[in-house]
Amino acid sequence: MHDIRAIRENPAAFDAALARRGKASVSSQILALDSERRACIQEAEAAQAEINSASKQVGAAKAKGDEAEFERLRGLVSEKKVQVIHLTEQAKAKDEALTDVLMGIDNLPYEDTPDGADEADNVEINRWGTPASFDFAPKEHFELPATQAGLDFETAGKISGSRFVILSGAIARMHRALAQFMLDTHVNENGLTETNTPVLVRDEAMRGTGQLPKFAEDSYQTTNGWWLIPTSEVTLTNIVAGLTLDETQLPRRYTAHSLCFRSEAGSAGRDTAGMLRQHQFEKVEMVSVTHPDHSRAELDRMTKCAEGILERLELPYRTVALCVGDMGFGARRTHDIEVWLPGQNAFREISSCSVCGDFQARRMNARFRPAGGGKPEFVHTLNGSGLAVGRCLIAVLENGQQADGSVAIPNVLRPYMGNATKIAADGTLA
């Protein structure tokens, strides 16, 4: 959500920032609504002042026995009370309309966010590792002999439909090991607080992080009104909703491993083979709540936390800064980390780390009290995948595939897997 005062002070700058995203100018519409709302409030306040003044005079007129003046003042009070009610209702309606408009407008990009129209204009900012050379044609994860017993799309489809999978045996254990390794690393080495949050949330939580109202079709809602979270960004960020923290309590850094649910609206025909794009998946999320002066540096820190997971798993990756045309609704700058998948001969997204500025904080009314005194200010929020567990499983399987059909287990995962060194071609740990 945007600061109406900033738009009033510099509407041209607001429109120029939106234009970088390819969005039409809206400041005139916003300011017109704002002007109408403020006019209703001012008229209501003036009418209330007349009521207050007349109310004081009613008693004096009665005491003087001036019946005509008494009745005139009583009539004026009654008339102005109706007027105040009407104007207050108008102001409320204008305020709700203004809020709806502001909530539907994309966040403004930082100056260092690259310009561009789509993913072709993203800018690579880091690359690590060298894709392995295979003396055979590398397969995709669902084609590997080692995964045939552990990836069951057919039974999952019978139970739940398309874009679901049942993991079993060594594959299920590796999936669990990856999540455990990610959490341990973020808690023990990266200083994040492990958190376990609900997967069912109210409208307010989804609205606070920007999923509502604009992206309702991308998520699932239960018949009694709860939403299934698309990511634990929703729950972790909303921990500070409605709070005013002391500056000394910042930054707050959280991590959580959770189920995530997405309808994948608009993705028909995309990544239908394998488990790259699922309706239900697991992710280890990172969320930071920071002082405004430190949020941009926190984005770089968060990005390194995610990159570090891939490096310890010995998975080649590249990091790109998304251009304004490819960046998400609530972000001011985003770093996507793309892991190398030899089966696809391509880099594919495995993490997206974004700084939102005060965009979410305004929606949630999350503030902090400056240590030096002064009025409370809005915090800044960030979120990032650290990492998507299923996609990481795909990357480990494809990068570790061997000519004999087995899959080598990365060194850091072996303690989580009974010190096994590989998943054999028959799907067992060895």
CSV table of C-alpha atoms in Angstrom, one decimal:
chain,number,residue,atom,x,y,z
A,1,MET,CA,0.0,0.0,0.0
A,2,HIS,CA,1.2,3.5,-0.8
A,3,ASP,CA,1.6,6.6,1.3
A,4,ILE,CA,-1.1,9.1,0.2
A,5,ARG,CA,1.0,12.0,1.5
A,6,ALA,CA,3.9,11.1,-0.7
A,7,ILE,CA,1.6,11.0,-3.7
A,8,ARG,CA,0.1,14.4,-2.8
A,9,GLU,CA,3.6,15.9,-2.4
A,10,ASN,CA,5.0,14.5,-5.7
A,11,PRO,CA,2.4,12.9,-8.0
A,12,ALA,CA,4.7,13.2,-11.0
A,13,ALA,CA,7.4,11.1,-9.3
A,14,PHE,CA,4.8,8.5,-8.3
A,15,ASP,CA,3.5,8.2,-11.9
A,16,ALA,CA,7.1,8.1,-13.3
A,17,ALA,CA,7.9,5.2,-10.9
A,18,LEU,CA,4.8,3.3,-12.1
A,19,ALA,CA,5.7,4.0,-15.7
A,20,ARG,CA,9.0,2.1,-15.2
A,21,ARG,CA,6.8,-0.9,-14.5
A,22,GLY,CA,4.8,-0.2,-17.6
A,23,LYS,CA,1.8,1.0,-15.6
A,24,ALA,CA,-0.5,3.9,-16.5
A,25,SER,CA,-0.5,7.1,-14.5
A,26,VAL,CA,-3.0,7.0,-11.7
A,27,SER,CA,-2.1,9.9,-9.5
A,28,SER,CA,-4.9,12.2,-10.8
A,29,GLN,CA,-7.5,9.5,-10.0
A,30,ILE,CA,-6.0,9.0,-6.6
A,31,LEU,CA,-5.8,12.7,-5.8
A,32,ALA,CA,-9.4,13.3,-7.0
A,33,LEU,CA,-10.7,10.6,-4.6
A,34,ASP,CA,-8.5,12.0,-1.8
A,35,SER,CA,-9.7,15.5,-2.4
A,36,GLU,CA,-13.4,14.4,-2.3
A,37,ARG,CA,-12.8,12.4,0.8
A,38,ARG,CA,-11.0,15.3,2.6
A,39,ALA,CA,-13.8,17.7,1.5
A,40,CYS,CA,-16.4,15.5,3.1
A,41,ILE,CA,-14.4,15.3,6.3
A,42,GLN,CA,-14.0,19.1,6.4
A,43,GLU,CA,-17.7,19.7,5.7
A,44,ALA,CA,-18.6,17.2,8.4
A,45,GLU,CA,-16.3,18.9,10.9
A,46,ALA,CA,-17.7,22.3,10.0
A,47,ALA,CA,-21.3,21.0,10.5
A,48,GLN,CA,-20.3,19.5,13.8
A,49,ALA,CA,-18.8,22.8,14.9
A,50,GLU,CA,-22.2,24.4,14.1
A,51,ILE,CA,-23.9,21.8,16.2
A,52,ASN,CA,-21.6,22.4,19.1
A,53,SER,CA,-22.1,26.2,18.9
A,54,ALA,CA,-25.9,25.9,18.5
A,55,SER,CA,-26.2,23.4,21.4
A,56,LYS,CA,-24.6,25.9,23.7
A,57,GLN,CA,-27.0,28.7,22.6
A,58,VAL,CA,-30.1,26.5,23.0
A,59,GLY,CA,-30.0,26.7,26.8
A,60,ALA,CA,-29.5,30.4,26.7
A,61,ALA,CA,-32.5,30.9,24.4
A,62,LYS,CA,-34.6,28.7,26.7
A,63,ALA,CA,-33.5,30.7,29.8
A,64,LYS,CA,-34.5,34.0,28.1
A,65,GLY,CA,-37.8,32.6,27.1
A,66,ASP,CA,-37.1,33.2,23.4
A,67,GLU,CA,-39.1,30.3,22.1
A,68,ALA,CA,-38.7,31.2,18.4
A,69,GLU,CA,-34.9,31.2,18.8
A,70,PHE,CA,-35.0,28.1,20.9
A,71,GLU,CA,-37.0,26.2,18.1
A,72,ARG,CA,-34.7,27.7,15.4
A,73,LEU,CA,-31.6,26.4,17.1
A,74,ARG,CA,-33.2,23.0,17.8
A,75,GLY,CA,-34.1,22.7,14.2
A,76,LEU,CA,-30.6,23.7,13.1
A,77,VAL,CA,-29.0,21.1,15.4
A,78,SER,CA,-31.3,18.4,14.0
A,79,GLU,CA,-30.6,19.4,10.4
A,80,LYS,CA,-26.8,19.5,11.0
A,81,LYS,CA,-26.8,16.1,12.7
A,82,VAL,CA,-28.4,14.6,9.6
A,83,GLN,CA,-25.8,16.4,7.5
A,84,VAL,CA,-22.9,15.1,9.6
A,85,ILE,CA,-24.2,11.5,9.3
A,86,HIS,CA,-24.5,11.8,5.6
A,87,LEU,CA,-21.1,13.5,5.1
A,88,THR,CA,-19.4,10.9,7.4
A,89,GLU,CA,-20.9,8.1,5.3
A,90,GLN,CA,-19.7,9.7,2.2
A,91,ALA,CA,-16.2,10.2,3.6
A,92,LYS,CA,-16.1,6.6,4.7
A,93,ALA,CA,-17.2,5.4,1.2
A,94,LYS,CA,-14.5,7.7,-0.4
A,95,ASP,CA,-11.9,6.4,2.0
A,96,GLU,CA,-12.8,2.8,1.2
A,97,ALA,CA,-12.6,3.5,-2.5
A,98,LEU,CA,-9.2,5.2,-2.1
A,99,THR,CA,-7.9,2.3,0.0
A,100,ASP,CA,-9.1,-0.2,-2.7
A,101,VAL,CA,-7.3,1.8,-5.4
A,102,LEU,CA,-4.0,2.1,-3.4
A,103,MET,CA,-4.1,-1.6,-2.5
A,104,GLY,CA,-4.3,-2.5,-6.2
A,105,ILE,CA,-1.3,-0.5,-7.3
A,106,ASP,CA,2.1,-2.2,-7.7
A,107,ASN,CA,5.0,-1.3,-5.4
A,108,LEU,CA,7.4,1.3,-6.7
A,109,PRO,CA,10.8,-0.1,-7.8
A,110,TYR,CA,14.0,1.0,-6.2
A,111,GLU,CA,16.3,3.2,-8.3
A,112,ASP,CA,18.8,0.3,-8.6
A,113,THR,CA,16.1,-2.1,-9.9
A,114,PRO,CA,17.0,-2.8,-13.6
A,115,ASP,CA,14.6,-1.4,-16.3
A,116,GLY,CA,13.1,-3.8,-18.7
A,117,ALA,CA,10.0,-5.4,-20.0
A,118,ASP,CA,10.3,-9.1,-19.2
A,119,GLU,CA,12.7,-11.9,-18.1
A,120,ALA,CA,14.9,-11.3,-21.1
A,121,ASP,CA,15.9,-8.0,-19.5
A,122,ASN,CA,16.9,-9.4,-16.1
A,123,VAL,CA,20.5,-8.8,-15.1
A,124,GLU,CA,22.8,-11.5,-13.9
A,125,ILE,CA,24.6,-10.4,-10.7
A,126,ASN,CA,26.3,-13.6,-9.5
A,127,ARG,CA,27.2,-17.1,-10.8
A,128,TRP,CA,28.6,-20.0,-8.9
A,129,GLY,CA,29.8,-23.5,-9.8
A,130,THR,CA,30.3,-25.2,-13.2
A,131,PRO,CA,27.7,-27.5,-14.6
A,132,ALA,CA,28.9,-31.1,-14.6
A,133,SER,CA,29.9,-32.7,-17.9
A,134,PHE,CA,28.2,-36.1,-18.3
A,135,ASP,CA,29.5,-38.9,-20.6
A,136,PHE,CA,25.8,-39.8,-21.2
A,137,ALA,CA,22.7,-37.8,-22.0
A,138,PRO,CA,21.4,-36.5,-18.6
A,139,LYS,CA,17.9,-37.3,-17.7
A,140,GLU,CA,15.1,-35.3,-16.0
A,141,HIS,CA,14.4,-36.2,-12.4
A,142,PHE,CA,11.3,-38.3,-13.2
A,143,GLU,CA,13.2,-40.3,-15.8
A,144,LEU,CA,16.0,-41.5,-13.5
A,145,PRO,CA,16.1,-45.2,-12.6
A,146,ALA,CA,16.8,-44.2,-8.9
A,147,THR,CA,13.5,-42.3,-8.7
A,148,GLN,CA,11.1,-44.7,-10.3
A,149,ALA,CA,10.1,-46.3,-7.0
A,150,GLY,CA,10.0,-43.1,-5.1
A,151,LEU,CA,8.0,-40.7,-7.4
A,152,ASP,CA,4.4,-41.8,-7.9
A,153,PHE,CA,2.4,-39.3,-10.0
A,154,GLU,CA,-0.2,-41.9,-11.1
A,155,THR,CA,-1.4,-42.7,-7.6
A,156,ALA,CA,-1.3,-39.1,-6.6
A,157,GLY,CA,-3.4,-38.3,-9.6
A,158,LYS,CA,-5.9,-40.9,-8.7
A,159,ILE,CA,-6.2,-39.4,-5.2
A,160,SER,CA,-5.9,-35.7,-5.9
A,161,GLY,CA,-5.7,-35.0,-9.6
A,162,SER,CA,-2.9,-33.5,-11.7
A,163,ARG,CA,0.1,-31.6,-10.2
A,164,PHE,CA,0.4,-33.8,-7.2
A,165,VAL,CA,3.0,-36.5,-6.3
A,166,ILE,CA,3.6,-39.1,-3.7
A,167,LEU,CA,7.2,-39.4,-2.5
A,168,SER,CA,8.3,-42.6,-0.8
A,169,GLY,CA,11.4,-44.5,0.4
A,170,ALA,CA,14.8,-42.9,-0.2
A,171,ILE,CA,13.2,-40.0,-2.2
A,172,ALA,CA,10.9,-39.0,0.6
A,173,ARG,CA,13.8,-39.2,3.0
A,174,MET,CA,16.0,-37.0,0.8
A,175,HIS,CA,13.1,-34.5,0.6
A,176,ARG,CA,12.9,-34.5,4.4
A,177,ALA,CA,16.7,-34.3,4.8
A,178,LEU,CA,16.8,-31.2,2.5
A,179,ALA,CA,14.3,-29.3,4.6
A,180,GLN,CA,16.1,-30.3,7.8
A,181,PHE,CA,19.4,-29.2,6.4
A,182,MET,CA,18.0,-25.9,5.3
A,183,LEU,CA,16.5,-25.1,8.7
A,184,ASP,CA,19.6,-26.2,10.6
A,185,THR,CA,21.7,-23.9,8.4
A,186,HIS,CA,19.5,-20.9,8.7
A,187,VAL,CA,19.1,-21.3,12.4
A,188,ASN,CA,22.7,-22.3,13.4
A,189,GLU,CA,24.7,-20.3,10.9
A,190,ASN,CA,22.5,-17.5,9.5
A,191,GLY,CA,20.9,-16.3,12.8
A,192,LEU,CA,17.2,-16.8,11.8
A,193,THR,CA,14.6,-17.8,14.4
A,194,GLU,CA,12.9,-21.1,13.6
A,195,THR,CA,9.2,-20.7,13.6
A,196,ASN,CA,6.2,-23.0,13.0
A,197,THR,CA,3.1,-21.2,11.8
A,198,PRO,CA,-0.4,-22.1,10.7
A,199,VAL,CA,-1.2,-22.9,7.1
A,200,LEU,CA,-4.8,-21.6,7.4
A,201,VAL,CA,-5.1,-17.8,7.6
A,202,ARG,CA,-7.8,-15.1,7.6
A,203,ASP,CA,-8.4,-12.5,4.9
A,204,GLU,CA,-6.5,-9.9,6.9
A,205,ALA,CA,-3.3,-11.9,6.8
A,206,MET,CA,-3.5,-12.4,3.0
A,207,ARG,CA,-4.3,-8.8,2.5
A,208,GLY,CA,-1.4,-7.7,4.7
A,209,THR,CA,1.2,-9.3,2.5
A,210,GLY,CA,-0.5,-8.4,-0.8
A,211,GLN,CA,-2.1,-11.7,-1.9
A,212,LEU,CA,-5.5,-10.1,-1.5
A,213,PRO,CA,-7.4,-8.6,-3.2
A,214,LYS,CA,-5.5,-8.8,-6.4
A,215,PHE,CA,-4.4,-12.4,-6.5
A,216,ALA,CA,-7.3,-14.3,-4.9
A,217,GLU,CA,-7.5,-16.7,-7.8
A,218,ASP,CA,-3.9,-17.9,-7.2
A,219,SER,CA,-4.8,-19.3,-3.8
A,220,TYR,CA,-7.2,-21.8,-2.3
A,221,GLN,CA,-10.0,-20.7,0.1
A,222,THR,CA,-11.9,-23.1,2.4
A,223,THR,CA,-15.7,-23.1,2.6
A,224,ASN,CA,-15.6,-21.4,6.0
A,225,GLY,CA,-13.4,-18.5,4.8
A,226,TRP,CA,-9.8,-19.5,5.7
A,227,TRP,CA,-7.1,-19.3,3.1
A,228,LEU,CA,-4.4,-22.0,2.6
A,229,ILE,CA,-1.1,-20.1,2.6
A,230,PRO,CA,0.8,-19.9,-0.8
A,231,THR,CA,3.9,-19.4,1.3
A,232,SER,CA,4.8,-18.9,5.0
A,233,GLU,CA,5.8,-15.4,4.0
A,234,VAL,CA,2.1,-14.7,4.9
A,235,THR,CA,2.2,-16.0,8.4
A,236,LEU,CA,5.8,-15.0,9.3
A,237,THR,CA,5.4,-11.4,8.1
A,238,ASN,CA,2.0,-11.0,9.8
A,239,ILE,CA,3.6,-11.8,13.2
A,240,VAL,CA,4.3,-8.1,13.4
A,241,ALA,CA,0.9,-7.0,12.1
A,242,GLY,CA,-0.6,-4.2,14.3
A,243,LEU,CA,2.5,-4.0,16.5
A,244,THR,CA,4.7,-1.1,17.3
A,245,LEU,CA,8.2,-2.5,18.1
A,246,ASP,CA,11.1,-0.8,19.8
A,247,GLU,CA,13.9,-0.1,17.4
A,248,THR,CA,16.2,-2.3,19.5
A,249,GLN,CA,14.0,-5.2,18.5
A,250,LEU,CA,15.0,-4.9,14.9
A,251,PRO,CA,15.9,-6.7,12.8
A,252,ARG,CA,13.7,-9.7,13.3
A,253,ARG,CA,14.6,-12.7,11.2
A,254,TYR,CA,12.4,-15.7,10.9
A,255,THR,CA,12.5,-19.0,9.0
A,256,ALA,CA,9.8,-21.7,8.7
A,257,HIS,CA,9.4,-25.0,6.9
A,258,SER,CA,5.8,-25.3,5.7
A,259,LEU,CA,3.4,-26.8,3.2
A,260,CYS,CA,2.4,-24.3,0.6
A,261,PHE,CA,-0.7,-24.3,-1.7
A,262,ARG,CA,-1.1,-22.6,-5.1
A,263,SER,CA,-3.8,-22.9,-7.7
A,264,GLU,CA,-1.3,-22.2,-10.4
A,265,ALA,CA,-3.9,-20.1,-12.1
A,266,GLY,CA,-2.8,-19.2,-15.7
A,267,SER,CA,-0.1,-21.8,-15.8
A,268,ALA,CA,-2.0,-24.4,-17.9
A,269,GLY,CA,0.5,-26.3,-20.0
A,270,ARG,CA,3.6,-25.1,-18.2
A,271,ASP,CA,5.9,-27.6,-16.5
A,272,THR,CA,3.3,-30.4,-16.5
A,273,ALA,CA,5.9,-33.2,-16.5
A,274,GLY,CA,7.5,-34.1,-13.1
A,275,MET,CA,7.2,-32.1,-9.9
A,276,LEU,CA,8.5,-28.7,-10.9
A,277,ARG,CA,5.2,-27.0,-10.6
A,278,GLN,CA,2.8,-28.5,-8.0
A,279,HIS,CA,-0.4,-27.4,-6.3
A,280,GLN,CA,1.0,-28.5,-3.0
A,281,PHE,CA,4.7,-28.2,-2.1
A,282,GLU,CA,7.1,-27.5,0.7
A,283,LYS,CA,9.3,-24.5,1.2
A,284,VAL,CA,11.7,-23.2,3.8
A,285,GLU,CA,10.9,-19.5,3.9
A,286,MET,CA,12.9,-16.5,5.2
A,287,VAL,CA,11.4,-13.3,6.4
A,288,SER,CA,13.1,-10.2,7.8
A,289,VAL,CA,11.6,-7.2,9.5
A,290,THR,CA,14.0,-4.3,9.5
A,291,HIS,CA,14.7,-0.6,10.1
A,292,PRO,CA,14.1,1.3,6.8
A,293,ASP,CA,17.8,2.3,6.6
A,294,HIS,CA,18.9,-1.3,6.6
A,295,SER,CA,16.4,-3.1,4.3
A,296,ARG,CA,18.4,-2.8,1.1
A,297,ALA,CA,21.5,-4.4,2.7
A,298,GLU,CA,19.2,-7.0,4.3
A,299,LEU,CA,18.2,-8.1,0.8
A,300,ASP,CA,21.8,-8.8,-0.1
A,301,ARG,CA,22.2,-10.7,3.2
A,302,MET,CA,19.1,-12.8,2.6
A,303,THR,CA,20.2,-13.6,-0.9
A,304,LYS,CA,23.6,-14.9,0.4
A,305,CYS,CA,21.7,-17.1,2.9
A,306,ALA,CA,19.8,-18.7,0.1
A,307,GLU,CA,22.9,-19.0,-2.2
A,308,GLY,CA,24.8,-20.6,0.6
A,309,ILE,CA,22.4,-23.5,0.7
A,310,LEU,CA,23.1,-24.3,-2.9
A,311,GLU,CA,26.8,-23.9,-2.5
A,312,ARG,CA,26.9,-26.4,0.3
A,313,LEU,CA,24.9,-28.8,-1.8
A,314,GLU,CA,27.4,-28.2,-4.6
A,315,LEU,CA,24.7,-27.1,-7.0
A,316,PRO,CA,25.6,-24.6,-9.7
A,317,TYR,CA,23.4,-21.5,-9.8
A,318,ARG,CA,23.1,-18.0,-11.1
A,319,THR,CA,21.5,-15.0,-9.4
A,320,VAL,CA,19.6,-12.4,-11.4
A,321,ALA,CA,18.2,-9.0,-10.4
A,322,LEU,CA,14.7,-8.9,-11.9
A,323,CYS,CA,13.9,-6.0,-14.1
A,324,VAL,CA,10.8,-3.9,-13.3
A,325,GLY,CA,8.7,-5.7,-15.9
A,326,ASP,CA,9.3,-9.1,-14.4
A,327,MET,CA,9.2,-8.2,-10.7
A,328,GLY,CA,6.3,-9.2,-8.4
A,329,PHE,CA,3.5,-6.9,-7.3
A,330,GLY,CA,4.8,-6.2,-3.8
A,331,ALA,CA,8.5,-6.0,-4.4
A,332,ARG,CA,10.8,-3.0,-4.8
A,333,ARG,CA,13.8,-5.1,-5.8
A,334,THR,CA,14.0,-8.9,-6.3
A,335,HIS,CA,16.9,-11.3,-6.7
A,336,ASP,CA,16.0,-14.7,-8.3
A,337,ILE,CA,18.3,-17.6,-7.8
A,338,GLU,CA,18.3,-20.1,-10.6
A,339,VAL,CA,19.7,-23.6,-10.1
A,340,TRP,CA,21.2,-25.6,-12.9
A,341,LEU,CA,19.1,-28.6,-14.0
A,342,PRO,CA,21.1,-30.8,-16.4
A,343,GLY,CA,18.0,-32.8,-17.4
A,344,GLN,CA,16.5,-29.6,-18.9
A,345,ASN,CA,19.9,-28.1,-19.8
A,346,ALA,CA,18.7,-24.9,-18.2
A,347,PHE,CA,18.7,-22.7,-15.1
A,348,ARG,CA,15.4,-22.8,-13.3
A,349,GLU,CA,14.2,-20.6,-10.4
A,350,ILE,CA,14.6,-22.1,-6.9
A,351,SER,CA,14.5,-18.9,-4.8
A,352,SER,CA,13.1,-15.4,-5.0
A,353,CYS,CA,14.3,-12.8,-2.5
A,354,SER,CA,12.5,-9.5,-2.3
A,355,VAL,CA,12.6,-6.3,-0.4
A,356,CYS,CA,9.1,-4.7,-0.1
A,357,GLY,CA,10.0,-1.5,1.8
A,358,ASP,CA,7.0,-0.3,3.8
A,359,PHE,CA,4.5,-1.6,1.3
A,360,GLN,CA,3.4,-4.6,3.4
A,361,ALA,CA,3.9,-2.7,6.7
A,362,ARG,CA,1.4,-0.1,5.7
A,363,ARG,CA,-1.2,-2.8,4.9
A,364,MET,CA,-0.5,-4.5,8.2
A,365,ASN,CA,0.1,-1.3,10.3
A,366,ALA,CA,3.4,-2.6,11.5
A,367,ARG,CA,5.6,0.1,13.0
A,368,PHE,CA,8.7,0.7,15.2
A,369,ARG,CA,9.4,3.4,17.8
A,370,PRO,CA,12.7,5.2,17.0
A,371,ALA,CA,15.4,4.8,19.7
A,372,GLY,CA,16.0,8.6,19.6
A,373,GLY,CA,12.4,9.4,20.1
A,374,GLY,CA,9.9,10.8,17.6
A,375,LYS,CA,6.8,9.4,16.0
A,376,PRO,CA,6.5,5.6,15.2
A,377,GLU,CA,7.6,4.7,11.7
A,378,PHE,CA,6.7,1.8,9.4
A,379,VAL,CA,9.1,-1.1,9.4
A,380,HIS,CA,10.4,-2.6,6.2
A,381,THR,CA,9.8,-6.2,5.3
A,382,LEU,CA,11.6,-8.8,3.2
A,383,ASN,CA,10.9,-12.3,2.1
A,384,GLY,CA,12.8,-15.1,0.3
A,385,SER,CA,12.8,-18.8,-0.3
A,386,GLY,CA,15.6,-20.6,1.5
A,387,LEU,CA,14.8,-22.8,-0.5
A,388,ALA,CA,11.9,-24.4,-2.3
A,389,VAL,CA,12.3,-28.0,-1.1
A,390,GLY,CA,10.8,-29.9,-4.0
A,391,ARG,CA,12.8,-27.9,-6.6
A,392,CYS,CA,15.9,-28.5,-4.6
A,393,LEU,CA,15.2,-32.2,-4.6
A,394,ILE,CA,14.9,-32.1,-8.4
A,395,ALA,CA,18.3,-30.3,-8.6
A,396,VAL,CA,20.1,-32.7,-6.3
A,397,LEU,CA,18.7,-35.7,-8.2
A,398,GLU,CA,19.5,-34.4,-11.6
A,399,ASN,CA,23.0,-33.0,-10.8
A,400,GLY,CA,23.9,-36.2,-8.9
A,401,GLN,CA,22.8,-38.7,-11.5
A,402,GLN,CA,25.3,-41.4,-12.5
A,403,ALA,CA,25.8,-43.5,-15.6
A,404,ASP,CA,24.6,-46.6,-13.7
A,405,GLY,CA,21.2,-45.0,-12.8
A,406,SER,CA,22.1,-44.2,-9.3
A,407,VAL,CA,22.2,-40.7,-7.7
A,408,ALA,CA,25.1,-39.4,-5.6
A,409,ILE,CA,24.0,-37.9,-2.3
A,410,PRO,CA,25.7,-34.5,-1.5
A,411,ASN,CA,28.2,-34.7,1.5
A,412,VAL,CA,26.1,-32.3,3.7
A,413,LEU,CA,23.0,-34.5,3.4
A,414,ARG,CA,24.6,-37.8,4.2
A,415,PRO,CA,24.3,-37.4,8.0
A,416,TYR,CA,20.6,-36.8,7.6
A,417,MET,CA,20.3,-40.0,5.5
A,418,GLY,CA,22.0,-42.6,7.7
A,419,ASN,CA,25.4,-41.8,6.1
A,420,ALA,CA,24.3,-43.3,2.8
A,421,THR,CA,26.4,-42.0,-0.2
A,422,LYS,CA,23.9,-42.7,-2.9
A,423,ILE,CA,20.4,-43.7,-4.0
A,424,ALA,CA,21.0,-46.9,-6.0
A,425,ALA,CA,19.3,-47.5,-9.4
A,426,ASP,CA,16.7,-49.7,-7.6
A,427,GLY,CA,15.7,-46.7,-5.4
A,428,THR,CA,17.3,-48.0,-2.2
A,429,LEU,CA,19.9,-46.2,0.0
A,430,ALA,CA,23.5,-47.4,-0.4
